Coordinates of C-alpha atoms and ligand atoms in Angstrom, one line a residue:
Chain A
X1 CA -60.4 -124.7 4.4
X2 CA -59.5 -128.3 4.0
X3 CA -63.2 -128.9 3.2
X4 CA -63.0 -126.5 0.3
X5 CA -59.7 -128.2 -0.8
X6 CA -61.4 -131.6 -0.6
X7 CA -64.3 -130.4 -2.8
X8 CA -61.9 -128.9 -5.2
X9 CA -59.7 -132.0 -5.5
X10 CA -62.7 -134.2 -6.2
X11 CA -63.9 -131.8 -8.8
X12 CA -60.5 -131.4 -10.3
X13 CA -60.1 -135.1 -10.6
X14 CA -63.3 -135.6 -12.5
X15 CA -62.7 -132.7 -14.8
X16 CA -59.1 -133.7 -15.5
X17 CA -60.2 -137.2 -16.2
X18 CA -62.8 -136.0 -18.6
X19 CA -60.3 -134.2 -20.7
X20 CA -57.8 -137.0 -20.5
X21 CA -60.0 -139.8 -21.7
X22 CA -61.2 -138.6 -25.1
X23 CA -62.7 -141.9 -26.2
X24 CA -65.1 -141.7 -23.3
X25 CA -66.3 -138.2 -24.3
X26 CA -66.8 -139.3 -27.9
X27 CA -68.5 -142.5 -26.8
X28 CA -71.0 -140.6 -24.6
X29 CA -71.8 -138.0 -27.3
X30 CA -72.5 -140.6 -30.0
X31 CA -75.9 -141.7 -29.0
X32 CA -77.3 -138.2 -28.4
X33 CA -75.9 -137.0 -31.7
X34 CA -77.7 -139.8 -33.5
X35 CA -80.9 -139.1 -31.7
X36 CA -80.6 -135.5 -32.6
X37 CA -79.9 -136.0 -36.3
X38 CA -82.5 -138.8 -36.8
X39 CA -85.3 -137.3 -34.8
X40 CA -85.0 -133.9 -36.5
X41 CA -84.7 -135.5 -39.9
X42 CA -87.6 -137.9 -39.4
X43 CA -90.0 -135.4 -37.9
X44 CA -89.0 -132.4 -40.0
X45 CA -92.4 -132.3 -41.7
X46 CA -94.4 -133.3 -38.8
X47 CA -96.6 -130.5 -37.4
X48 CA -97.1 -130.5 -33.7
X49 CA -100.0 -128.3 -32.7
X50 CA -98.6 -127.1 -29.4
X51 CA -95.5 -125.7 -31.0
X52 CA -95.8 -122.1 -31.9
X53 CA -95.1 -120.7 -35.4
X54 CA -91.4 -120.5 -36.2
X55 CA -90.3 -123.3 -33.9
X56 CA -89.7 -126.5 -35.7
X57 CA -89.5 -129.9 -34.1
X58 CA -85.8 -129.9 -34.9
X59 CA -85.4 -126.8 -32.7
X60 CA -87.6 -128.2 -30.1
X61 CA -85.7 -131.4 -29.7
X62 CA -82.2 -129.9 -29.2
X63 CA -82.8 -128.8 -25.5
X64 CA -84.5 -132.2 -25.0
X65 CA -81.5 -134.2 -26.2
X66 CA -79.1 -131.9 -24.2
X67 CA -81.2 -132.6 -21.2
X68 CA -81.0 -136.3 -21.9
X69 CA -77.2 -136.2 -21.9
X70 CA -77.2 -134.3 -18.6
X71 CA -79.6 -136.8 -17.1
X72 CA -77.7 -139.9 -18.3
X73 CA -74.2 -138.7 -17.7
X74 CA -75.1 -137.1 -14.3
X75 CA -76.9 -140.1 -13.0
X76 CA -74.2 -142.4 -14.2
X77 CA -71.4 -140.5 -12.6
X78 CA -73.3 -140.3 -9.3
X79 CA -74.0 -144.1 -9.3
X80 CA -70.4 -144.9 -10.2
X81 CA -69.6 -143.9 -6.6
X82 CA -70.5 -147.5 -5.8
X83 CA -67.7 -148.6 -8.1
X84 CA -65.2 -146.2 -6.7
X85 CA -66.1 -147.0 -3.1
X86 CA -65.5 -150.7 -3.7
X87 CA -62.4 -150.6 -5.9
X88 CA -61.0 -147.2 -6.3
X89 CA -59.8 -143.9 -5.4
X90 CA -62.8 -143.1 -3.2
X91 CA -61.6 -145.3 -0.4
X92 CA -58.5 -143.3 -0.2
X93 CA -60.6 -140.1 0.2
X94 CA -62.8 -141.7 2.8
X95 CA -59.9 -142.2 5.1
X96 CA -58.6 -138.6 4.6
X97 CA -59.7 -135.7 6.9
X98 CA -62.1 -134.4 4.3
X99 CA -65.7 -134.8 5.6
X100 CA -68.2 -137.1 4.0
X101 CA -70.4 -134.1 3.2
X102 CA -67.6 -132.4 1.3
X103 CA -66.9 -135.7 -0.5
X104 CA -70.5 -135.9 -1.6
X105 CA -70.5 -132.3 -2.7
X106 CA -67.2 -132.5 -4.5
X107 CA -68.2 -135.6 -6.3
X108 CA -71.6 -134.1 -7.4
X109 CA -69.9 -130.9 -8.6
X110 CA -67.3 -133.0 -10.5
X111 CA -69.9 -135.3 -12.1
X112 CA -72.2 -132.3 -12.9
X113 CA -69.4 -130.4 -14.5
X114 CA -68.4 -133.2 -16.8
X115 CA -72.1 -133.7 -17.7
X116 CA -72.4 -130.0 -18.3
X117 CA -69.4 -130.0 -20.6
X118 CA -70.9 -132.8 -22.6
X119 CA -74.2 -130.9 -22.8
X120 CA -72.4 -127.8 -24.0
X121 CA -70.5 -129.8 -26.7
X122 CA -73.8 -131.2 -27.9
X123 CA -75.3 -127.7 -27.9
X124 CA -72.5 -126.5 -30.0
X125 CA -72.7 -129.4 -32.4
X126 CA -76.4 -128.7 -32.8
X127 CA -75.6 -125.4 -34.5
X128 CA -74.2 -127.4 -37.4
X129 CA -77.7 -128.7 -38.1
X130 CA -79.2 -125.3 -37.9
X131 CA -79.9 -124.6 -34.3
X132 CA -79.2 -121.0 -33.4
X133 CA -77.7 -120.1 -30.0
X134 CA -78.8 -116.7 -28.7
X135 CA -75.7 -115.4 -26.9
X136 CA -77.6 -113.1 -24.6
X137 CA -79.5 -115.8 -22.9
X138 CA -76.6 -118.3 -22.9
X139 CA -75.8 -117.8 -19.2
X140 CA -79.3 -118.6 -18.3
X141 CA -79.2 -121.7 -20.5
X142 CA -76.0 -122.8 -18.9
X143 CA -77.4 -122.2 -15.4
X144 CA -80.4 -124.4 -16.1
X145 CA -78.2 -127.1 -17.5
X146 CA -75.9 -126.9 -14.5
X147 CA -78.9 -127.3 -12.2
X148 CA -80.2 -130.3 -14.1
X149 CA -76.7 -131.9 -14.0
X150 CA -76.3 -131.2 -10.2
X151 CA -79.8 -132.7 -9.4
X152 CA -79.2 -135.9 -11.3
X153 CA -75.6 -136.5 -10.2
X154 CA -76.9 -135.9 -6.7
X155 CA -79.7 -138.4 -7.2
X156 CA -77.1 -140.9 -8.6
X157 CA -75.1 -140.5 -5.4
X158 CA -78.3 -141.0 -3.4
X159 CA -78.9 -144.3 -5.2
X160 CA -75.3 -145.4 -4.7
X161 CA -75.8 -145.2 -0.9
X162 CA -78.4 -148.0 -1.2
X163 CA -76.4 -150.2 -3.6
X164 CA -74.0 -152.8 -2.4
X165 CA -72.5 -153.5 -5.8
X166 CA -72.7 -152.4 -9.4
X167 CA -75.4 -154.9 -10.3
X168 CA -78.3 -152.6 -9.4
X169 CA -77.1 -150.2 -12.2
X170 CA -79.3 -151.8 -14.9
X171 CA -82.4 -151.5 -12.7
X172 CA -81.7 -147.8 -12.2
X173 CA -81.2 -147.2 -15.9
X174 CA -84.4 -149.0 -16.9
X175 CA -86.7 -148.1 -14.1
X176 CA -85.6 -144.7 -13.2
X177 CA -83.5 -142.9 -15.9
X178 CA -85.6 -143.9 -18.9
X179 CA -89.0 -143.1 -17.3
X180 CA -87.6 -139.8 -16.2
X181 CA -86.4 -139.1 -19.7
X182 CA -89.6 -140.1 -21.4
X183 CA -92.0 -138.4 -19.0
X184 CA -90.4 -135.0 -19.1
X185 CA -91.2 -133.2 -22.2
X186 CA -87.8 -133.9 -23.7
X187 CA -89.2 -135.5 -26.8
X188 CA -92.7 -134.0 -27.0
X189 CA -94.4 -131.0 -25.5
X190 CA -96.1 -132.0 -22.3
X191 CA -99.3 -130.6 -23.5
X192 CA -99.4 -133.4 -26.1
X193 CA -99.5 -135.9 -23.2
X194 CA -102.9 -137.2 -22.0
X195 CA -103.9 -135.5 -18.7
X196 CA -102.7 -138.3 -16.3
X197 CA -99.3 -138.5 -17.9
X198 CA -99.0 -134.7 -18.0
X199 CA -99.8 -134.7 -14.2
X200 CA -97.0 -137.2 -13.6
X201 CA -94.6 -135.2 -15.7
X202 CA -95.3 -132.2 -13.4
X203 CA -93.7 -134.2 -10.6
X204 CA -90.5 -134.7 -12.6
X205 CA -87.8 -132.1 -12.0
X206 CA -86.4 -132.7 -15.5
X207 CA -89.7 -131.4 -17.0
X208 CA -88.9 -128.0 -15.4
X209 CA -85.3 -128.3 -16.4
X210 CA -86.0 -128.9 -20.1
X211 CA -88.6 -126.2 -20.1
X212 CA -86.2 -123.7 -18.5
X213 CA -83.6 -124.6 -21.2
X214 CA -86.2 -124.1 -24.0
X215 CA -87.1 -120.8 -22.5
X216 CA -83.4 -119.7 -22.5
X217 CA -82.5 -121.0 -25.9
X218 CA -85.8 -120.7 -27.9
X219 CA -87.8 -118.2 -25.9
X220 CA -90.5 -120.8 -25.8
X221 CA -91.8 -122.4 -22.6
X222 CA -94.8 -124.4 -21.6
X223 CA -94.5 -123.5 -17.9
X224 CA -93.8 -120.1 -16.4
X225 CA -90.0 -119.8 -16.4
X226 CA -90.0 -118.4 -12.9
X227 CA -91.7 -121.6 -11.7
X228 CA -89.2 -123.6 -13.7
X229 CA -86.2 -122.1 -12.0
X230 CA -87.8 -122.1 -8.6
X231 CA -88.7 -125.8 -8.8
X232 CA -85.3 -126.7 -10.3
X233 CA -83.4 -124.8 -7.6
X234 CA -85.5 -126.3 -4.8
X235 CA -85.3 -129.8 -6.0
X236 CA -81.6 -129.6 -6.6
X237 CA -81.1 -128.3 -3.1
X238 CA -83.3 -131.0 -1.5
X239 CA -81.5 -133.7 -3.5
X240 CA -78.1 -132.5 -2.5
X241 CA -79.0 -132.2 1.1
X242 CA -80.4 -135.7 1.2
X243 CA -77.6 -137.2 -0.8
X244 CA -74.9 -135.7 1.4
X245 CA -76.7 -136.6 4.5
X246 CA -77.1 -140.3 3.5
X247 CA -73.7 -140.5 2.0
X248 CA -72.1 -139.3 5.3
X249 CA -73.5 -142.4 7.0
X250 CA -72.3 -145.0 4.6
X251 CA -69.7 -147.6 5.4
X252 CA -67.2 -148.8 2.8
X253 CA -67.2 -152.5 2.5
Chain B
X1 CA -62.0 -148.2 32.6
X2 CA -58.2 -147.8 32.6
X3 CA -58.2 -144.9 30.2
X4 CA -60.7 -142.3 31.1
X5 CA -61.7 -139.5 28.8
X6 CA -59.7 -137.1 30.8
X7 CA -56.5 -139.1 30.7
X8 CA -56.1 -137.6 27.3
X9 CA -54.7 -138.8 24.0
X10 CA -51.1 -138.1 24.8
X11 CA -50.8 -141.0 27.3
X12 CA -52.5 -143.5 25.1
X13 CA -50.7 -146.0 23.0
X14 CA -51.1 -145.3 19.2
X15 CA -53.4 -148.3 18.7
X16 CA -55.6 -149.8 21.4
X17 CA -58.2 -152.5 20.5
X18 CA -60.5 -154.0 23.0
X19 CA -62.9 -156.9 22.5
X20 CA -63.5 -155.9 18.9
X21 CA -66.2 -157.8 17.1
X22 CA -67.4 -157.4 13.5
X23 CA -70.2 -159.5 12.1
X24 CA -71.4 -159.6 8.5
X25 CA -74.8 -161.2 8.9
X26 CA -74.1 -164.7 10.3
X27 CA -70.4 -164.5 9.8
X28 CA -68.2 -163.2 12.6
X29 CA -65.2 -161.9 10.7
X30 CA -63.5 -160.4 13.8
X31 CA -64.1 -162.2 17.0
X32 CA -63.3 -160.4 20.3
X33 CA -59.9 -159.1 19.2
X34 CA -57.8 -157.2 21.7
X35 CA -54.3 -155.8 21.3
X36 CA -52.2 -152.7 21.8
X37 CA -49.4 -151.3 19.6
X38 CA -46.5 -149.4 21.1
X39 CA -45.2 -146.0 19.9
X40 CA -42.9 -146.4 16.9
X41 CA -43.4 -150.1 16.7
X42 CA -43.8 -152.2 13.5
X43 CA -46.7 -154.5 14.3
X44 CA -47.7 -157.4 12.1
X45 CA -51.0 -159.1 11.7
X46 CA -50.3 -162.5 10.2
X47 CA -53.0 -164.9 9.2
X48 CA -54.5 -167.1 6.4
X49 CA -57.0 -165.8 3.8
X50 CA -60.3 -164.8 5.4
X51 CA -58.7 -164.6 8.9
X52 CA -60.2 -161.1 9.4
X53 CA -57.0 -159.0 8.9
X54 CA -58.5 -156.6 6.3
X55 CA -61.7 -156.3 8.3
X56 CA -59.7 -155.3 11.4
X57 CA -57.7 -152.7 9.5
X58 CA -60.9 -151.3 7.9
X59 CA -62.4 -150.8 11.4
X60 CA -59.2 -149.1 12.6
X61 CA -59.1 -146.7 9.6
X62 CA -62.8 -145.8 10.1
X63 CA -64.2 -147.4 7.0
X64 CA -66.2 -150.0 8.8
X65 CA -68.1 -149.7 12.1
X66 CA -67.5 -152.4 14.6
X67 CA -70.5 -154.5 15.8
X68 CA -69.2 -154.2 19.3
X69 CA -66.0 -153.4 21.3
X70 CA -63.8 -150.4 20.9
X71 CA -60.7 -149.2 19.1
X72 CA -58.5 -146.2 19.5
X73 CA -56.1 -144.9 17.0
X74 CA -53.7 -142.1 17.9
X75 CA -55.7 -141.6 21.1
X76 CA -59.1 -141.2 19.3
X77 CA -62.1 -143.5 19.3
X78 CA -62.6 -144.8 15.8
X79 CA -66.4 -144.8 16.2
X80 CA -66.9 -141.6 18.2
X81 CA -64.3 -139.4 16.6
X82 CA -63.4 -140.7 13.2
X83 CA -62.4 -137.3 11.9
X84 CA -59.6 -137.0 14.4
X85 CA -58.5 -140.6 13.6
X86 CA -58.4 -139.8 9.9
X87 CA -56.1 -136.8 10.5
X88 CA -53.5 -139.0 12.0
X89 CA -53.3 -142.0 9.8
X90 CA -52.0 -143.1 6.5
X91 CA -53.4 -146.1 4.7
X92 CA -52.2 -148.5 2.0
X93 CA -55.1 -150.7 1.0
X94 CA -54.8 -154.4 -0.1
X95 CA -55.8 -153.5 -3.6
X96 CA -54.8 -150.4 -5.4
X97 CA -56.6 -147.1 -5.0
X98 CA -54.3 -145.2 -7.3
X99 CA -55.9 -143.2 -10.1
X100 CA -54.5 -145.0 -13.1
X101 CA -55.2 -142.3 -15.7
X102 CA -53.0 -139.9 -13.8
X103 CA -49.3 -139.6 -13.3
X104 CA -47.5 -140.5 -10.1
X105 CA -47.0 -136.8 -9.3
X106 CA -50.7 -136.0 -9.9
X107 CA -51.7 -138.8 -7.6
X108 CA -49.5 -137.5 -4.9
X109 CA -50.6 -133.9 -5.5
X110 CA -54.3 -134.9 -5.1
X111 CA -53.5 -136.6 -1.9
X112 CA -51.4 -133.7 -0.5
X113 CA -54.3 -131.3 -1.2
X114 CA -56.7 -133.6 0.6
X115 CA -54.6 -133.1 3.7
X116 CA -54.5 -129.4 3.3
X117 CA -50.8 -129.0 2.6
X118 CA -49.5 -125.7 1.4
X119 CA -48.0 -125.3 -2.0
X120 CA -44.4 -125.3 -0.9
X121 CA -44.9 -128.1 1.5
X122 CA -46.6 -130.2 -1.2
X123 CA -43.8 -129.7 -3.6
X124 CA -41.1 -130.5 -1.0
X125 CA -42.9 -133.6 0.5
X126 CA -43.7 -135.0 -2.9
X127 CA -40.1 -134.9 -4.0
X128 CA -39.1 -136.4 -0.6
X129 CA -41.4 -139.4 -0.8
X130 CA -40.7 -140.0 -4.5
X131 CA -37.0 -140.2 -3.8
X132 CA -37.6 -142.4 -0.8
X133 CA -39.3 -145.0 -2.9
X134 CA -37.0 -144.4 -5.8
X135 CA -39.6 -143.2 -8.2
X136 CA -38.3 -139.7 -8.9
X137 CA -37.5 -140.5 -12.5
X138 CA -41.0 -141.9 -13.1
X139 CA -42.9 -139.1 -11.5
X140 CA -44.5 -137.9 -14.7
X141 CA -45.5 -141.2 -16.1
X142 CA -49.0 -142.4 -16.1
X143 CA -49.6 -144.9 -13.3
X144 CA -51.3 -147.3 -15.6
X145 CA -47.9 -148.0 -17.2
X146 CA -46.4 -148.8 -13.9
X147 CA -45.4 -152.4 -12.8
X148 CA -47.1 -153.9 -9.8
X149 CA -44.0 -153.1 -7.7
X150 CA -43.9 -149.5 -8.8
X151 CA -47.6 -149.0 -8.0
X152 CA -47.1 -150.5 -4.5
X153 CA -44.1 -148.2 -3.9
X154 CA -46.1 -145.2 -5.0
X155 CA -48.9 -146.1 -2.7
X156 CA -46.5 -146.4 0.2
X157 CA -45.1 -143.0 -0.7
X158 CA -48.6 -141.6 -0.7
X159 CA -49.4 -143.2 2.6
X160 CA -46.3 -141.4 4.1
X161 CA -46.8 -138.1 2.3
X162 CA -48.7 -136.3 5.0
X163 CA -46.4 -137.6 7.8
X164 CA -49.1 -139.7 9.6
X165 CA -48.6 -140.8 13.2
X166 CA -49.8 -144.3 12.4
X167 CA -49.4 -146.0 9.0
X168 CA -51.6 -149.0 8.1
X169 CA -50.5 -151.3 5.3
X170 CA -52.7 -154.2 4.2
X171 CA -50.4 -156.7 2.6
X172 CA -47.9 -154.2 1.3
X173 CA -45.9 -156.8 -0.6
X174 CA -48.5 -159.1 -1.9
X175 CA -47.6 -160.5 -5.3
X176 CA -44.2 -158.7 -5.4
X177 CA -40.9 -160.4 -6.2
X178 CA -38.4 -161.0 -3.5
X179 CA -36.2 -158.1 -4.5
X180 CA -39.0 -155.6 -4.5
X181 CA -40.3 -156.9 -1.2
X182 CA -36.9 -156.3 0.4
X183 CA -36.9 -152.8 -1.0
X184 CA -40.2 -152.1 0.6
X185 CA -39.0 -153.5 3.9
X186 CA -36.0 -151.1 3.6
X187 CA -38.3 -148.1 3.2
X188 CA -40.4 -149.1 6.1
X189 CA -37.3 -149.8 8.2
X190 CA -36.5 -146.1 8.0
X191 CA -39.6 -145.2 10.0
X192 CA -39.1 -147.7 12.8
X193 CA -39.2 -145.9 16.0
X194 CA -40.8 -142.7 14.5
X195 CA -44.0 -143.8 12.8
X196 CA -46.1 -146.5 14.3
X197 CA -46.7 -149.1 11.5
X198 CA -49.3 -151.8 11.5
X199 CA -49.2 -154.2 8.6
X200 CA -50.9 -157.4 7.6
X201 CA -49.1 -160.1 5.7
X202 CA -49.1 -163.7 4.5
X203 CA -45.4 -163.9 4.4
X204 CA -43.9 -165.3 7.5
X205 CA -40.5 -164.1 6.5
X206 CA -41.8 -160.6 6.4
X207 CA -43.3 -160.8 9.9
X208 CA -40.0 -162.3 11.1
X209 CA -37.7 -159.8 9.5
X210 CA -39.7 -156.6 9.7
X211 CA -42.0 -156.7 12.6
X212 CA -41.2 -155.9 16.2
X213 CA -44.2 -157.9 17.3
X214 CA -46.6 -160.2 15.5
X215 CA -50.2 -161.1 16.2
X216 CA -51.3 -164.4 14.6
X217 CA -54.9 -164.3 13.6
X218 CA -57.1 -167.3 12.7
X219 CA -60.9 -167.3 12.0
X220 CA -61.4 -163.8 13.4
X221 CA -59.4 -164.5 16.6
X222 CA -56.0 -163.5 17.7
X223 CA -54.3 -166.8 18.8
X224 CA -50.9 -165.3 19.8
X225 CA -49.2 -161.9 20.1
X226 CA -45.5 -161.5 20.8
X227 CA -42.1 -160.8 19.4
X228 CA -41.3 -163.3 16.6
X229 CA -38.5 -164.9 18.5
X230 CA -40.5 -165.1 21.7
X231 CA -43.4 -166.7 19.9
X232 CA -41.1 -169.4 18.6
X233 CA -39.6 -170.0 21.9
X234 CA -42.8 -169.9 23.9
X235 CA -44.9 -172.0 21.7
X236 CA -42.6 -174.5 20.2
X237 CA -39.3 -175.0 21.9
X238 CA -36.9 -177.1 19.8
X239 CA -37.1 -180.3 17.8
X240 CA -34.7 -183.2 17.9
X241 CA -34.5 -185.3 14.9
X242 CA -33.4 -188.9 15.4
X243 CA -32.6 -191.7 13.0
X244 CA -32.5 -195.0 14.8
X245 CA -32.4 -198.7 13.8
X246 CA -35.7 -199.6 15.4
X247 CA -37.6 -196.5 15.4
X248 CA -40.9 -198.0 16.6
X249 CA -39.2 -199.4 19.7
X250 CA -37.6 -196.1 20.6
X251 CA -40.9 -194.3 20.0
X252 CA -42.7 -196.5 22.5
X253 CA -39.9 -196.0 25.0
X254 CA -40.3 -192.3 24.7
X255 CA -43.9 -192.2 25.7
X256 CA -44.9 -188.9 27.2
X257 CA -43.0 -186.8 24.6
X258 CA -44.6 -185.3 21.7
X259 CA -43.3 -187.3 18.7
X260 CA -43.9 -187.4 15.0
X261 CA -42.5 -189.7 12.4
X262 CA -41.5 -188.2 9.1
X263 CA -39.6 -190.0 6.4
X264 CA -38.3 -192.6 8.8
X265 CA -37.0 -189.9 11.1
X266 CA -38.4 -189.3 14.6
X267 CA -39.2 -185.7 15.4
X268 CA -39.3 -185.0 19.1
X269 CA -40.6 -181.7 20.5
X270 CA -38.7 -180.6 23.6
X271 CA -38.0 -177.4 25.6
X272 CA -34.3 -177.8 25.6
X273 CA -32.4 -180.1 23.2
X274 CA -29.2 -179.8 25.2
X275 CA -30.8 -181.4 28.2
X276 CA -32.8 -183.9 26.3
X277 CA -30.1 -185.5 24.2
X278 CA -28.2 -187.2 27.0
X279 CA -31.5 -188.5 28.3
X280 CA -32.3 -189.8 24.8
X281 CA -29.1 -191.9 24.6
X282 CA -29.7 -193.3 28.1
X283 CA -33.2 -194.4 27.2
X284 CA -32.0 -195.8 23.9
X285 CA -29.3 -197.8 25.6
X286 CA -31.6 -199.1 28.2
X287 CA -33.9 -200.4 25.4
X288 CA -31.2 -201.7 23.3
X289 CA -31.9 -199.3 20.4
X290 CA -29.0 -198.1 18.3
X291 CA -29.1 -194.4 17.4
X292 CA -27.5 -193.6 14.0
X293 CA -28.0 -189.9 13.8
X294 CA -29.2 -187.0 15.9
X295 CA -29.8 -183.4 14.8
X296 CA -31.4 -180.4 16.4
X297 CA -33.9 -178.2 14.6
X298 CA -35.0 -174.9 16.0
X299 CA -38.5 -174.2 15.0
X300 CA -39.2 -171.2 12.7
X301 CA -42.0 -168.8 12.9
X302 CA -43.5 -170.7 10.0
X303 CA -43.8 -173.8 12.1
X304 CA -45.6 -171.9 14.8
X305 CA -47.8 -170.2 12.2
X306 CA -48.8 -173.5 10.6
X307 CA -49.5 -175.0 14.0
X308 CA -51.5 -172.1 15.3
X309 CA -53.5 -171.6 12.1
X310 CA -54.4 -175.3 11.8
X311 CA -52.2 -175.9 8.9
X312 CA -53.8 -173.4 6.5
X313 CA -51.4 -171.1 4.8
Ligands
ATP401 N1 -68.3 -156.7 3.2 C1 -68.3 -158.0 3.6 N2 -69.5 -158.7 3.6 C2 -69.6 -160.0 4.0 N3 -68.5 -160.7 4.4 C3 -67.3 -160.1 4.4 C4 -67.1 -158.7 4.0 N4 -65.8 -158.4 4.1 C5 -65.2 -159.5 4.5 N5 -66.1 -160.5 4.7 C6 -65.7 -161.9 5.2 O1 -65.0 -161.7 6.4 C7 -64.0 -162.7 6.5 C8 -62.7 -162.0 6.8 O2 -62.3 -161.2 5.7 P1 -61.0 -160.4 5.6 O3 -61.0 -159.7 4.3 O4 -60.9 -159.5 6.8 O5 -59.9 -161.5 5.6 P2 -58.3 -161.3 5.4 O6 -57.7 -161.9 6.6 O7 -58.0 -159.9 5.1 O8 -58.0 -162.3 4.2 P3 -57.0 -162.1 3.0 O9 -55.7 -162.6 3.5 O10 -57.6 -163.0 1.9 O11 -57.0 -160.7 2.6 C9 -64.0 -163.5 5.2 O12 -64.7 -164.7 5.5 C10 -64.8 -162.6 4.3 O13 -65.5 -163.4 3.4
MG402 MG1 -57.1 -159.0 3.5

């Protein structure tokens, strides 16, 4: 019971904080909105052979940019555990009766929820530039977004275990987050990649995440949607398991 | 081993530390530290920067694992049974762990939930601790608008919210003005005898006025543990200050005593000033030295502290 309470408190804290600090929300939405606008304007006349009739690059890019915000925001909130462990609130939780596993899960759930909220806001904003949201498949879209957010928040926490201070953050952004973002079919269909790159992208959970989102919002997918969800579920599960196991062994310095 | 597993938690003192060592690479931050804290006692850990106070506390509250040695809090081994330790402790860290974007009440509410308190209990206890630290009126303000003293008081309230058996406070009054510091002592005073309290401090006055017993720590080691008065008596005795015409002559006549010269005054360390002073006059007369003034100074804990920690404060 107190474990559930612990998870709930950590989640509640993240969500409350998200709604309280409006400037942070606006700040984090800024970049993806610009990406969305400029990419869809710039490529509006480009023809991409692997896109079917009726799906413009502007439509194609929306799930990609939403995935980007899930990836960035999720990883960031996971890694920021390092911060909290050193300076903040987290130390207080680490000496409470709530288990480390529950802390890792609560934190992941909180970070993933705020990432998801940002993703949803972006999705709604995208309707203003002509993206149409099919209501019937929205639950499926939200589900895939949630899984992406959980996976990358979990990965962020996993990284945080190996970090002693916040200086490693830049390395993670440049050598992990950006490559994951670029080699995932967020910006181009993976069938446009040369074969070796396409192979690598098949190892990237985000590839399946974006594809699942495209399936749910556009009805278009490059991979079998069942495979998408299976891979997404499995990798999220494995990440959470590893992250909470490693987190439960950390010391706070 | 004196305390076997079967002896049970009930008979054990609230804090027992044996031969505790913590190394950070080459550095030995805590070096074979042993002490015990009695039920209901306010126990102080006094020492200069870097003495290892925070590290000791972090081990006791299960945040750091000791390199070797053992420690028990509320009858539970911090290494083998950290969960049971965490259920019984409250902690106030050296630097704030409050959530600044939330109100005082929200901070307390989060905390109460972490300890699985029921809704009514939460409500009642939050009001209780807020009024204890005189923050009832500020309960719904954002913590980021609080002064340093208010934050500290809120943290103490939070540490006490779930009625812990043992409360740890790492420099509870650091950087606070004298009035706020006294206020905090007053709150802690109320728990003397009921809650076991272990605190660290730089302020000797704090150790002297608030603590039942004090351990003086230096470079990872505990150099003395006792009641503040006993420490003073045991380690220092008394000082007799003398102003004499020919101080040098008197000084050489008093060979064998521990003497310092300060601003033309001789400072003589003795066990009992009453017994020493007649002797002093005798020796002075025998050496033809004229004594102008004699005064007795009883050492303070500060003198002991400076002496034991090698002059670093
Ligand atoms: N995580 C760490 N890694 C490496 N060294 C550390 C770490 N934590 C503490 N130390 C070192 O251990 C020693 C003891 O530090 P500690 O924080 O326990 O001192 P302290 O008595 O609390 O000092 P202060 O009064 O300044 O708070 C210091 O030399 C410090 O630099
Ligand atoms: Mg300290």
